[in-house]
Structures are given as structure tokens and as C-alpha cells.
Amino acid sequence: MRGVALLCAALTAACSSVTPAAGGGADAATAPADSFGQPAAAGEVKQGGALVMALSAEPDQLDPTLSRSLYSRYVFSSMCEKLYDVDQQSKIVPQLATALPTVTDGGKTVTIPVRDGVKFADGTPFDASAVKSTFERNLTLKGSGRKSELGPIESVDAPSANTVVVHLKEPFAPLTAALADRAGMIMSPTATSALGDKFSTAPVCVGAFKLDKRVPQNSIDLVKDPNYYDAANVHLDSISYRIITDANIRAANLRSGDVQVADTLSPQGVPEVRADSSLTVLQSTSLGYQGVTFNVGNVDGVGKPAKPVDTPAAKDPRVRQAFEYAIDRAGLVKVVFNDLYATACSPIAPVSEFSSPASEVCKPHDPAKALQLLKDAGVQTPYPISMLVSNNPDSLRLAQALQSMVKEGGFDLQIKPVEYASLLDQQDRGDFELLQLGWSGRVDPDANITNFLGTGGSQNVAGFNDPALDSILTQARQSTDLAQRRDLYGQAVTKIQESDPLIYLYRQRNLTGVSNTVKGVQVFPDGVVRLAFAGLAK
């Protein structure tokens, strides 16, 4: 484990504070079992009260059309319901819809039944025309992150108040899964009409709670919505999300009782939280990934046509492949994340029904091969490359570990820490050479790949173009045969690894600390912390 020893030498302070995980450290096969949390049982919670959750980063725009961060999804889960949701088995279930869609016309017509008698927080009736309005906004608003998620929609009809009909140019298998995320959050047409692209200043949806106030870089406060159709089962009066980026401070606030829920516990701090009998750690295997993205063509901003970037890393895939060969994923997970996370080499989680041997292929750690590839590419070593990274302690520890690791493979990695929201802005503008960021994951692989690496994808911040990959992803979108889609996504992973615009590193476990004074908090594999039906324990 020479690589691990080198990492510890480079991270003396970090390694000295590493505490073995419960059971002496766990690999992916022996990690603790998932614990999603349970719904609050009748009679075990009080009516009323306030809950405070510590968030590890500030949510971006509270606009389902424009939002890009996991942290916004946390808040949305309490105030913006979707047509569909996922359960703890990652199965899609109706939410504002009343049943799964009916698909006809060879896959090109999708009919969705929606609830009757529902109102938005502003009193506007929820109906099929509101769904049509939201879909059309998602497809046309400048900067929409949902356009490519919705696929080739030709038109949307609302033939009755509770029936939505989506007409597609081509069959699009991932549509239902997309509607179980932000693309399926239905916004008040009254509010979108009045506010336009400023909807995030006063967002209005159907949800258990509604926005009270937001203090930038500090907090977001929600209050119970009396218009909510299931308000009788909402126990809390209010939820406050406080931005606390340091994992140690989040854990300290949890132990002191200043907050009742804290997301993204540091793997280093989990043993101490587990040892506290007043606290519970919820954990689930993530469908997402963490990785590093090269800027290979994002010159004018995400969504704009790609242009050449004049750096060896952008122009020559051998340089990016060398970077991957220089990474010891197992050592990274062991040293930085206490062996609580799992290595990842593709956007498809092993637990997914779309996983295959082809999607699990991984380049080995081979610094000598990295040096040879750099030599073949005519690059002098050490090759300097700068990497944007979020300025929280865990991300910095990861960056320092990568810096030490890739040095042996011929890279001089220069770390550029920035605040999370600034990182999102810089990646969208194409103002980076390499950046470290992840994705919380979705049940359908299309949402983990096409948006990020498909030509013109809404979040293709790499500016990557590969017609061959596009062709594979299009075939996978149009097929309704699971085996065929599984095979195609295996082919897609092979193509991605040939070019390496995005190198996958590891999968997090969703680690959420919860005070035992609260019941009903749940976290599923989609990573979203669900508070809407929680309550204070009697």
C-alpha cells in the first residue's frame, strides 16, 4: 500500500485524525447496512414546533427549472412536490400524479393522470394546465437545466383538468424518472407568469411547507402551508435550513441540540456521532458519484457550442487517461473517507439494474503508465494543471490527497479552493481547467450521463462532444428493453473512458445525523433528506 503511505505522509494532520470506522473500517462489501429512517408513527410526535437542519452547502436558485444543486433538492422536498417520487427501494411512485403514465403510439404518447382538489401555496388551483405550463417553461426558459432531461417533447396537451398528454418526437424511456426529480416539480402558473426568471425570489409550488424568508449564505426558513392537500399529516410548524459548511461544526451543533438534523456527516466524524446515544446516523448507498471534470470545450459557457481549448489536457485524451492511471481510488477512499465510501469508475452504480460488467470496468492505478502516456503525448513533466474545488474541509482533504497521488504519475496539481456557489458559476462559465464535483445520482442512467456528457447537455460543463457517444445514448433513450439499455450503457461507459472528459472517483454514502428528539426523517438512495412529515418526539 505504498500509495496509501504516500498519502498519509502528505496528509499528516488528516491521517493522524482518522478514526477507524465501526468494525475497524469497512470496504464496499462490508459497509454498514442502509438505514433510511422510518415515517413517524401515529401518536409518537407532537403537533407543532420548529425543526432546524444544518446544510453542508448553500442551495442555489430555488427555481426547479434553473436549480443545479443537491442542496436545493433538500429544500424542494419540503415545498415543491413532483409528479412522481422514488421510494427507499428507488422505485418510482406517484406523488402529484395518481398513477404511473400510460405509454402508447409506439412510445411517443405519454398520458399522465394528476390529482384533483389540490392548490398551490398561493391558492392557484393545481391541474393539468399547470403541468403543461411548467413543462413548457422547463423547455423554453433561458438557462433551463431541465430541457435535456425532458427529452424530445414535441407538445403538451391538457385535455381535461386531471389529464396531461405528452407528445414526443421519438420514444423517450427516461421521461418518468425525470418527472421524479426537478423536471416534475410543478410551479404555480400565477407565480411564474408574475415573476418570470425571478421565480426563485418567491417560489410557489404544491408542498407541505412554503417559503417564509431566505437570508443569503445563512438560512432558508419555511412555514407550514395551510393550502397543502395533506396538511393534516404535517406535524411541524416550520423548518429552518441553516448553512453550516464545516462538517465538524455541523456535528457539534447536532450534539449540542442547536440543530436536529445534519446532512453529509464527515466519515471522520461518524464514529463519534454513532457513539452518542441521543443521535442516530441514517445512511444509504448513493446512486451518484464524485469525480473530476476536464474543460475540453467550454469556452463561451455551458449550453453554447464547444470551441477548442488550447491546453494539452483539453486537446489530448492521453493526458486525461494518464491522470486517471495516476489515481489510486482504493487508497483515496481508505485515507480520506475512512473506508466508508466505495470506489467508482462509471456513472452507473453497482446497485442499479442497469449495471453490467462493461459499466464496472476500471483503469488500474498505474503511475508508470501515466508517465508513459504523458511522454507519448509530448508533454513535459511535471505537467501543471489547476483544479477548482469547494472550500469545505472534506473536499480540501480530497484535493490534497489527489495532489499527492498524481504527482507520482507526472502531474503538478494546483488546488484552487472556492465557495460552492462560486464553483457552480465558474464551471458554467467554463472558467476552469479541471474541477472536482459530484452528482447525487438518479434511478435512470440517462440522467447521470446525457446531461453531463451528451452534446448540448444542460450540465455539460466539460463542453464535451462525441457523436459516437451521442448515438449510443440516443439508442438507450429510445429503447424500452432493459437488457438492451443495459448493454448500451455499458458501451457508453467504454466510450467515456476512451476520452475521459470526466473521471469518476468514488461513491459517497449518504450520511445524515438525526437527533432522537425528532421522528420521521428519511433519506433514500437519491440522497434527498426528507423532512416534510417529520415531527418532534413526544
XYZ file of C-alpha atoms in Angstrom:
538
model
C 0.000 0.000 0.000
C 2.762 2.378 -0.987
C 0.211 4.796 -2.368
C -1.619 4.950 0.930
C 1.629 5.522 2.794
C 2.483 8.411 0.470
C -0.966 9.875 1.022
C -0.613 9.717 4.774
C 2.803 11.338 4.507
C 1.241 14.176 2.538
C -1.770 14.409 4.842
C -0.060 14.038 8.188
C -2.597 16.046 10.119
C -5.513 14.484 8.315
C -4.297 10.916 8.666
C -3.482 11.347 12.311
C -7.091 12.245 12.995
C -8.524 9.339 11.041
C -10.530 7.048 13.275
C -11.379 3.569 12.064
C -14.992 3.098 11.097
C -17.221 0.902 13.183
C -15.985 -2.628 12.878
C -12.442 -1.489 12.162
C -13.046 0.051 8.760
C -15.279 -1.303 6.026
C -14.944 -1.876 2.322
C -17.894 -1.722 -0.042
C -18.830 -5.316 0.699
C -18.803 -4.980 4.469
C -20.092 -1.415 4.879
C -22.896 -0.993 7.425
C -26.380 -1.782 6.134
C -28.524 1.005 4.735
C -30.691 2.813 7.261
C -33.246 5.061 5.538
C -35.268 6.145 8.580
C -38.938 5.410 9.220
C -42.101 7.500 8.766
C -43.304 8.988 12.036
C -45.780 6.607 13.638
C -49.166 7.944 14.696
C -49.040 9.152 18.277
C -45.252 9.400 18.625
C -44.899 13.049 17.559
C -46.257 16.356 18.828
C -48.253 18.800 16.747
C -46.329 21.988 16.042
C -42.804 23.049 16.742
C -39.791 24.038 14.702
C -37.088 21.832 13.222
C -33.622 23.082 12.298
C -31.433 21.285 9.767
C -27.768 22.077 9.134
C -26.945 22.120 5.414
C -23.415 21.436 4.221
C -23.660 23.969 1.396
C -25.956 26.764 0.342
C -28.669 25.811 -2.139
C -28.526 27.612 -5.435
C -31.643 29.080 -7.047
C -34.961 27.887 -5.554
C -36.331 27.531 -9.050
C -36.890 23.931 -10.195
C -36.194 24.933 -13.792
C -32.841 26.542 -13.061
C -31.609 24.727 -9.957
C -28.482 22.594 -10.230
C -27.564 21.563 -6.680
C -28.463 18.713 -4.360
C -28.988 21.212 -1.549
C -31.843 22.880 -3.394
C -33.437 19.440 -3.728
C -33.378 19.134 0.071
C -35.437 22.324 0.368
C -37.658 21.459 -2.581
C -38.579 18.148 -0.936
C -40.449 20.142 1.718
C -42.087 22.718 -0.547
C -42.233 21.525 -4.181
C -43.885 18.182 -4.847
C -43.312 16.327 -8.108
C -45.485 14.299 -10.402
C -43.528 11.253 -9.208
C -41.171 10.402 -6.363
C -38.851 7.499 -5.560
C -39.169 5.263 -2.520
C -36.407 3.715 -0.447
C -36.045 0.884 -2.979
C -35.543 3.547 -5.681
C -38.841 2.580 -7.271
C -40.852 5.338 -8.922
C -44.164 6.078 -7.204
C -46.902 8.681 -7.913
C -46.904 11.951 -5.966
C -48.919 14.686 -7.720
C -49.765 12.119 -10.393
C -52.254 9.450 -9.391
C -50.711 6.563 -11.330
C -47.719 5.709 -13.477
C -48.010 7.014 -17.065
C -49.697 5.168 -19.874
C -47.441 4.966 -22.937
C -48.973 4.497 -26.414
C -48.273 5.277 -30.082
C -45.054 3.274 -30.119
C -43.713 5.129 -27.104
C -44.387 8.613 -28.484
C -47.517 9.485 -26.468
C -47.396 9.576 -22.668
C -50.592 10.137 -20.671
C -50.309 11.199 -17.028
C -53.304 11.349 -14.635
C -52.968 14.044 -11.944
C -54.682 14.800 -8.637
C -57.951 16.686 -8.223
C -58.666 19.229 -5.495
C -55.070 20.409 -4.978
C -53.931 24.020 -4.585
C -50.599 25.759 -4.828
C -49.365 27.723 -1.814
C -50.731 30.928 -3.379
C -54.211 29.429 -3.774
C -53.923 28.829 -7.520
C -55.598 25.529 -8.474
C -53.251 22.713 -9.425
C -54.403 20.988 -12.613
C -53.227 19.641 -15.947
C -52.862 23.131 -17.409
C -50.393 23.995 -14.627
C -48.391 20.888 -15.538
C -48.416 21.951 -19.197
C -47.269 25.445 -18.193
C -44.392 24.049 -16.109
C -43.248 21.678 -18.856
C -43.246 24.485 -21.419
C -41.253 26.724 -19.054
C -38.717 23.935 -18.480
C -38.325 23.544 -22.233
C -38.005 27.218 -23.140
C -36.637 29.291 -20.244
C -33.104 30.512 -20.894
C -30.633 28.582 -18.761
C -33.058 25.739 -18.043
C -31.339 22.734 -16.524
C -34.371 20.587 -17.322
C -34.613 20.888 -21.105
C -32.410 17.919 -21.961
C -33.831 15.911 -19.032
C -37.307 16.063 -20.597
C -36.128 14.686 -23.898
C -37.686 15.227 -27.344
C -41.052 16.687 -26.298
C -42.984 17.962 -29.311
C -46.009 19.321 -27.445
C -48.033 19.001 -24.241
C -51.835 18.892 -24.046
C -54.235 19.232 -21.130
C -57.467 17.679 -22.494
C -59.061 17.707 -19.035
C -58.258 19.133 -15.604
C -56.701 15.890 -14.447
C -55.131 14.520 -17.648
C -51.815 15.517 -19.183
C -50.741 14.168 -22.570
C -47.118 14.494 -23.655
C -46.334 14.076 -27.353
C -42.761 13.033 -28.126
C -40.867 13.255 -31.404
C -39.222 9.932 -30.527
C -39.765 7.382 -27.750
C -38.022 8.522 -24.560
C -37.715 5.860 -21.880
C -36.210 8.099 -19.115
C -39.176 10.518 -19.027
C -40.953 9.067 -15.981
C -37.707 9.011 -13.992
C -37.064 12.629 -14.977
C -40.504 13.571 -13.641
C -39.480 12.094 -10.279
C -36.993 14.946 -9.936
C -36.919 18.684 -10.564
C -38.377 18.375 -14.079
C -41.519 17.009 -12.435
C -41.895 19.782 -9.809
C -44.955 21.755 -10.802
C -44.863 25.523 -10.284
C -47.777 27.906 -9.812
C -48.536 29.431 -13.214
C -49.648 32.586 -11.397
C -46.195 32.925 -9.851
C -44.201 32.012 -12.953
C -46.233 34.466 -15.002
C -45.674 37.262 -12.488
C -42.011 36.581 -11.718
C -40.575 35.052 -14.907
C -36.920 34.166 -14.406
C -37.091 35.728 -10.902
C -39.309 32.895 -9.650
C -36.652 31.873 -7.142
C -37.219 35.099 -5.211
C -40.690 33.913 -4.194
C -41.133 30.303 -5.319
C -44.657 28.851 -5.168
C -45.354 25.131 -5.512
C -47.537 22.419 -4.009
C -45.899 21.267 -0.804
C -46.182 20.690 2.915
C -44.307 23.948 3.528
C -43.850 27.261 1.746
C -41.054 29.795 1.713
C -41.061 32.312 4.571
C -37.705 34.012 4.057
C -34.195 33.451 2.787
C -31.057 35.118 4.141
C -28.297 34.567 1.561
C -25.351 32.489 2.776
C -27.097 31.985 6.103
C -30.524 30.329 6.176
C -33.798 29.395 4.460
C -36.979 29.352 6.534
C -40.163 27.506 5.577
C -43.568 27.577 7.281
C -46.424 25.084 7.098
C -48.701 25.630 4.105
C -52.393 25.528 5.116
C -53.349 25.042 1.446
C -51.478 21.736 1.222
C -53.819 18.858 0.364
C -52.317 16.574 3.026
C -51.798 19.250 5.705
C -53.443 17.048 8.342
C -50.372 14.807 8.259
C -47.856 17.647 8.516
C -46.757 17.956 12.138
C -44.193 20.770 12.254
C -44.968 24.486 12.138
C -41.710 25.379 10.465
C -38.385 24.137 9.115
C -35.213 26.205 9.084
C -32.228 25.229 6.944
C -29.007 26.753 8.254
C -25.893 26.814 6.111
C -23.001 25.270 8.077
C -20.286 24.206 5.644
C -17.815 22.753 8.151
C -18.691 19.125 8.924
C -17.144 19.324 12.395
C -19.276 22.336 13.273
C -22.391 20.643 11.884
C -21.718 17.629 14.081
C -21.048 19.852 17.108
C -24.355 21.667 16.556
C -26.108 18.316 16.282
C -24.626 17.083 19.547
C -25.460 20.326 21.336
C -29.083 20.260 20.144
C -28.824 23.545 18.223
C -29.855 21.617 15.118
C -31.850 18.379 14.941
C -30.654 17.144 11.543
C -27.300 17.485 9.763
C -26.523 16.290 6.254
C -23.277 14.880 4.848
C -21.534 13.892 8.042
C -17.788 13.626 7.629
C -16.660 9.972 7.578
C -14.077 11.009 10.158
C -16.822 12.232 12.481
C -19.311 9.388 12.053
C -17.904 7.122 14.824
C -18.328 9.901 17.390
C -21.902 10.622 16.276
C -22.730 6.934 16.363
C -21.364 6.689 19.892
C -23.819 9.358 21.098
C -26.973 7.595 22.320
C -29.060 10.716 21.697
C -28.310 10.630 17.969
C -28.922 8.330 15.013
C -26.974 8.089 11.754
C -29.070 7.432 8.648
C -27.127 6.061 5.714
C -27.853 4.912 2.208
C -25.822 3.928 -0.793
C -25.707 6.771 -3.273
C -26.809 6.425 -6.880
C -24.414 9.227 -7.741
C -20.707 9.766 -7.954
C -17.885 12.156 -7.204
C -15.363 12.867 -9.915
C -13.150 15.354 -11.703
C -14.166 17.087 -14.934
C -11.785 18.495 -17.549
C -12.729 21.557 -19.560
C -12.335 20.227 -23.100
C -14.554 22.695 -24.970
C -16.467 25.031 -22.648
C -15.244 28.435 -23.830
C -18.425 30.526 -24.015
C -20.399 28.907 -21.196
C -22.451 25.757 -20.704
C -25.048 25.210 -23.419
C -23.041 27.094 -26.049
C -21.346 25.249 -28.938
C -17.991 23.812 -27.944
C -14.789 25.508 -29.050
C -11.170 24.347 -28.861
C -9.410 24.796 -25.523
C -5.679 25.196 -26.074
C -4.245 23.033 -23.319
C -2.714 19.541 -23.586
C -5.312 18.180 -21.141
C -8.148 19.517 -23.293
C -6.710 18.504 -26.650
C -5.224 15.067 -25.999
C -7.182 12.257 -24.303
C -3.875 10.546 -23.447
C -3.205 13.307 -20.909
C -6.602 12.732 -19.274
C -6.104 8.964 -19.341
C -2.721 9.496 -17.664
C -4.457 11.430 -14.901
C -6.802 8.506 -14.328
C -3.972 5.964 -14.243
C -2.259 8.158 -11.634
C -5.223 7.824 -9.246
C -5.371 5.110 -6.602
C -9.110 5.092 -5.887
C -8.919 2.466 -3.143
C -6.191 4.417 -1.355
C -8.210 7.610 -1.720
C -11.302 6.070 -0.141
C -9.294 4.492 2.662
C -7.277 7.536 3.670
C -9.705 10.374 3.049
C -13.035 8.707 3.705
C -12.260 6.133 6.357
C -13.322 3.314 4.013
C -16.974 4.319 4.386
C -17.324 5.166 0.704
C -16.881 2.932 -2.360
C -14.661 3.404 -5.393
C -16.394 4.380 -8.644
C -15.278 4.166 -12.254
C -18.541 4.900 -14.042
C -21.774 6.889 -13.678
C -23.797 3.706 -13.132
C -23.972 2.500 -9.527
C -23.446 -1.257 -8.991
C -26.849 -1.410 -7.261
C -28.572 -0.156 -10.423
C -30.488 -2.600 -12.586
C -28.562 -1.053 -15.480
C -25.178 -2.102 -14.099
C -23.148 -4.613 -16.137
C -19.573 -5.932 -16.283
C -18.871 -3.370 -19.026
C -20.105 -0.494 -16.879
C -17.905 -1.614 -13.981
C -14.602 -1.735 -15.902
C -11.945 0.347 -14.171
C -8.466 1.550 -15.124
C -5.954 0.308 -12.528
C -3.641 2.551 -10.540
C -0.501 2.591 -12.702
C 1.728 5.688 -12.309
C 4.317 4.244 -14.720
C 1.691 4.008 -17.450
C 0.603 7.571 -16.633
C 4.163 8.811 -17.181
C 4.407 6.873 -20.450
C 1.146 8.344 -21.740
C 2.332 11.865 -20.933
C 5.589 11.124 -22.779
C 3.659 9.758 -25.772
C 1.564 12.946 -25.778
C 4.738 15.047 -25.876
C 4.006 16.648 -22.516
C 6.833 17.679 -20.250
C 6.590 16.541 -16.644
C 5.671 17.568 -14.118
C 2.653 18.759 -16.068
C 0.947 21.635 -14.216
C -2.849 21.607 -14.033
C -5.150 23.638 -11.787
C -8.272 22.204 -10.150
C -11.252 24.067 -8.723
C -12.587 22.530 -5.537
C -15.211 23.518 -2.981
C -13.582 25.077 0.070
C -15.043 22.751 2.698
C -12.642 20.621 4.785
C -13.566 17.242 3.297
C -13.214 18.497 -0.290
C -9.866 20.071 0.551
C -8.668 16.820 2.094
C -9.681 15.026 -1.102
C -7.888 17.614 -3.245
C -4.720 17.347 -1.171
C -4.809 13.568 -1.451
C -5.210 13.793 -5.240
C -2.403 16.316 -5.403
C -0.060 13.932 -3.630
C -1.238 10.909 -5.584
C -0.977 12.230 -9.152
C 2.476 13.696 -8.521
C 3.955 10.213 -8.944
C 2.196 9.997 -12.300
C 3.777 13.215 -13.602
C 1.221 15.886 -12.631
C 1.711 19.082 -10.658
C -1.854 19.560 -9.382
C -2.554 23.095 -8.205
C -5.593 23.426 -5.912
C -7.936 26.404 -6.252
C -10.498 26.382 -3.406
C -13.663 28.430 -3.939
C -17.023 28.739 -2.207
C -19.542 26.182 -3.520
C -21.895 28.617 -5.266
C -18.934 30.334 -6.921
C -17.690 26.964 -8.102
C -21.035 26.357 -9.815
C -20.829 29.752 -11.523
C -17.258 29.202 -12.679
C -17.996 25.761 -14.073
C -20.964 27.106 -16.024
C -18.839 29.905 -17.476
C -16.084 27.481 -18.451
C -13.669 29.308 -16.174
C -11.677 26.253 -15.134
C -9.140 23.724 -16.327
C -10.169 20.866 -14.040
C -12.791 20.797 -11.298
C -13.880 18.408 -8.608
C -17.594 17.960 -8.143
C -20.137 15.189 -7.985
C -23.697 14.260 -8.798
C -26.211 12.866 -6.346
C -27.493 10.351 -8.903
C -30.796 9.331 -10.411
C -32.511 5.986 -10.933
C -32.258 6.146 -14.738
C -28.671 6.241 -16.103
C -29.675 8.728 -18.768
C -29.912 11.418 -16.089
C -26.414 10.537 -14.874
C -24.774 10.668 -18.312
C -26.566 12.528 -21.118
C -26.978 15.804 -19.279
C -23.270 15.859 -18.455
C -21.536 14.359 -21.484
C -24.086 14.389 -24.300
C -23.579 17.112 -26.878
C -25.571 20.154 -25.777
C -26.468 18.608 -22.398
C -27.846 21.140 -19.929
C -24.994 20.449 -17.489
C -22.264 19.503 -19.950
C -19.795 21.926 -18.332
C -16.907 19.994 -19.888
C -18.013 21.134 -23.328
C -17.601 17.530 -24.475
C -18.715 16.319 -27.917
C -18.622 12.749 -29.186
C -21.096 11.809 -31.957
C -20.479 8.098 -31.304
C -21.390 8.503 -27.621
C -24.409 10.617 -28.576
C -25.611 7.838 -30.882
C -25.348 5.217 -28.120
C -27.148 7.439 -25.603
C -29.918 8.188 -28.101
C -30.463 4.485 -28.755
C -30.606 3.868 -24.998
C -33.172 6.636 -24.565
C -35.422 5.209 -27.249
C -35.319 1.589 -26.149
C -37.796 0.190 -23.654
C -35.952 -3.135 -23.377
C -33.996 -3.321 -20.102
C -31.367 -5.764 -21.382
C -30.747 -3.676 -24.469
C -30.471 -0.488 -22.437
C -28.086 -2.184 -20.003
C -25.847 -3.220 -22.900
C -25.946 0.237 -24.462
C -24.978 1.954 -21.206
C -22.047 -0.460 -20.939
C -20.982 0.694 -24.402
C -21.425 4.309 -23.301
C -19.094 3.805 -20.333
C -16.466 2.327 -22.669
C -16.682 5.413 -24.892
C -16.451 7.766 -21.927
C -13.356 6.004 -20.611
C -11.672 6.299 -24.019
C -11.880 10.086 -23.842
C -12.001 10.643 -20.071
C -13.571 14.123 -20.025
C -14.966 13.132 -16.621
C -13.095 10.717 -14.358
C -15.246 9.018 -11.740
C -13.577 8.576 -8.356
C -15.905 7.267 -5.656
C -19.482 6.976 -4.437
C -20.488 8.581 -1.199
C -22.753 7.068 1.350
C -25.492 9.493 2.274
C -24.630 10.034 5.941
C -27.204 12.082 7.854
C -27.177 12.738 11.584
C -30.565 12.954 13.320
C -31.418 13.814 16.917
C -33.634 11.264 18.624
C -35.876 14.189 19.604
C -37.162 14.059 16.007
C -39.117 11.263 14.322
C -39.926 10.707 10.672
C -36.737 11.932 8.971
C -35.894 9.781 5.944
C -33.063 9.623 3.387
C -33.343 7.417 0.301
C -30.658 6.492 -2.257
C -31.429 9.669 -4.209
C -29.638 11.474 -1.366
C -32.507 13.826 -0.525
C -33.203 14.349 3.188
C -36.975 14.232 3.631
C -38.384 16.359 6.471
C -41.905 17.232 5.315
C -43.692 14.685 7.517
C -41.252 14.662 10.432
C -42.255 15.793 13.910
C -40.856 16.445 17.364
C -40.989 13.359 19.557
C -43.481 13.310 22.414
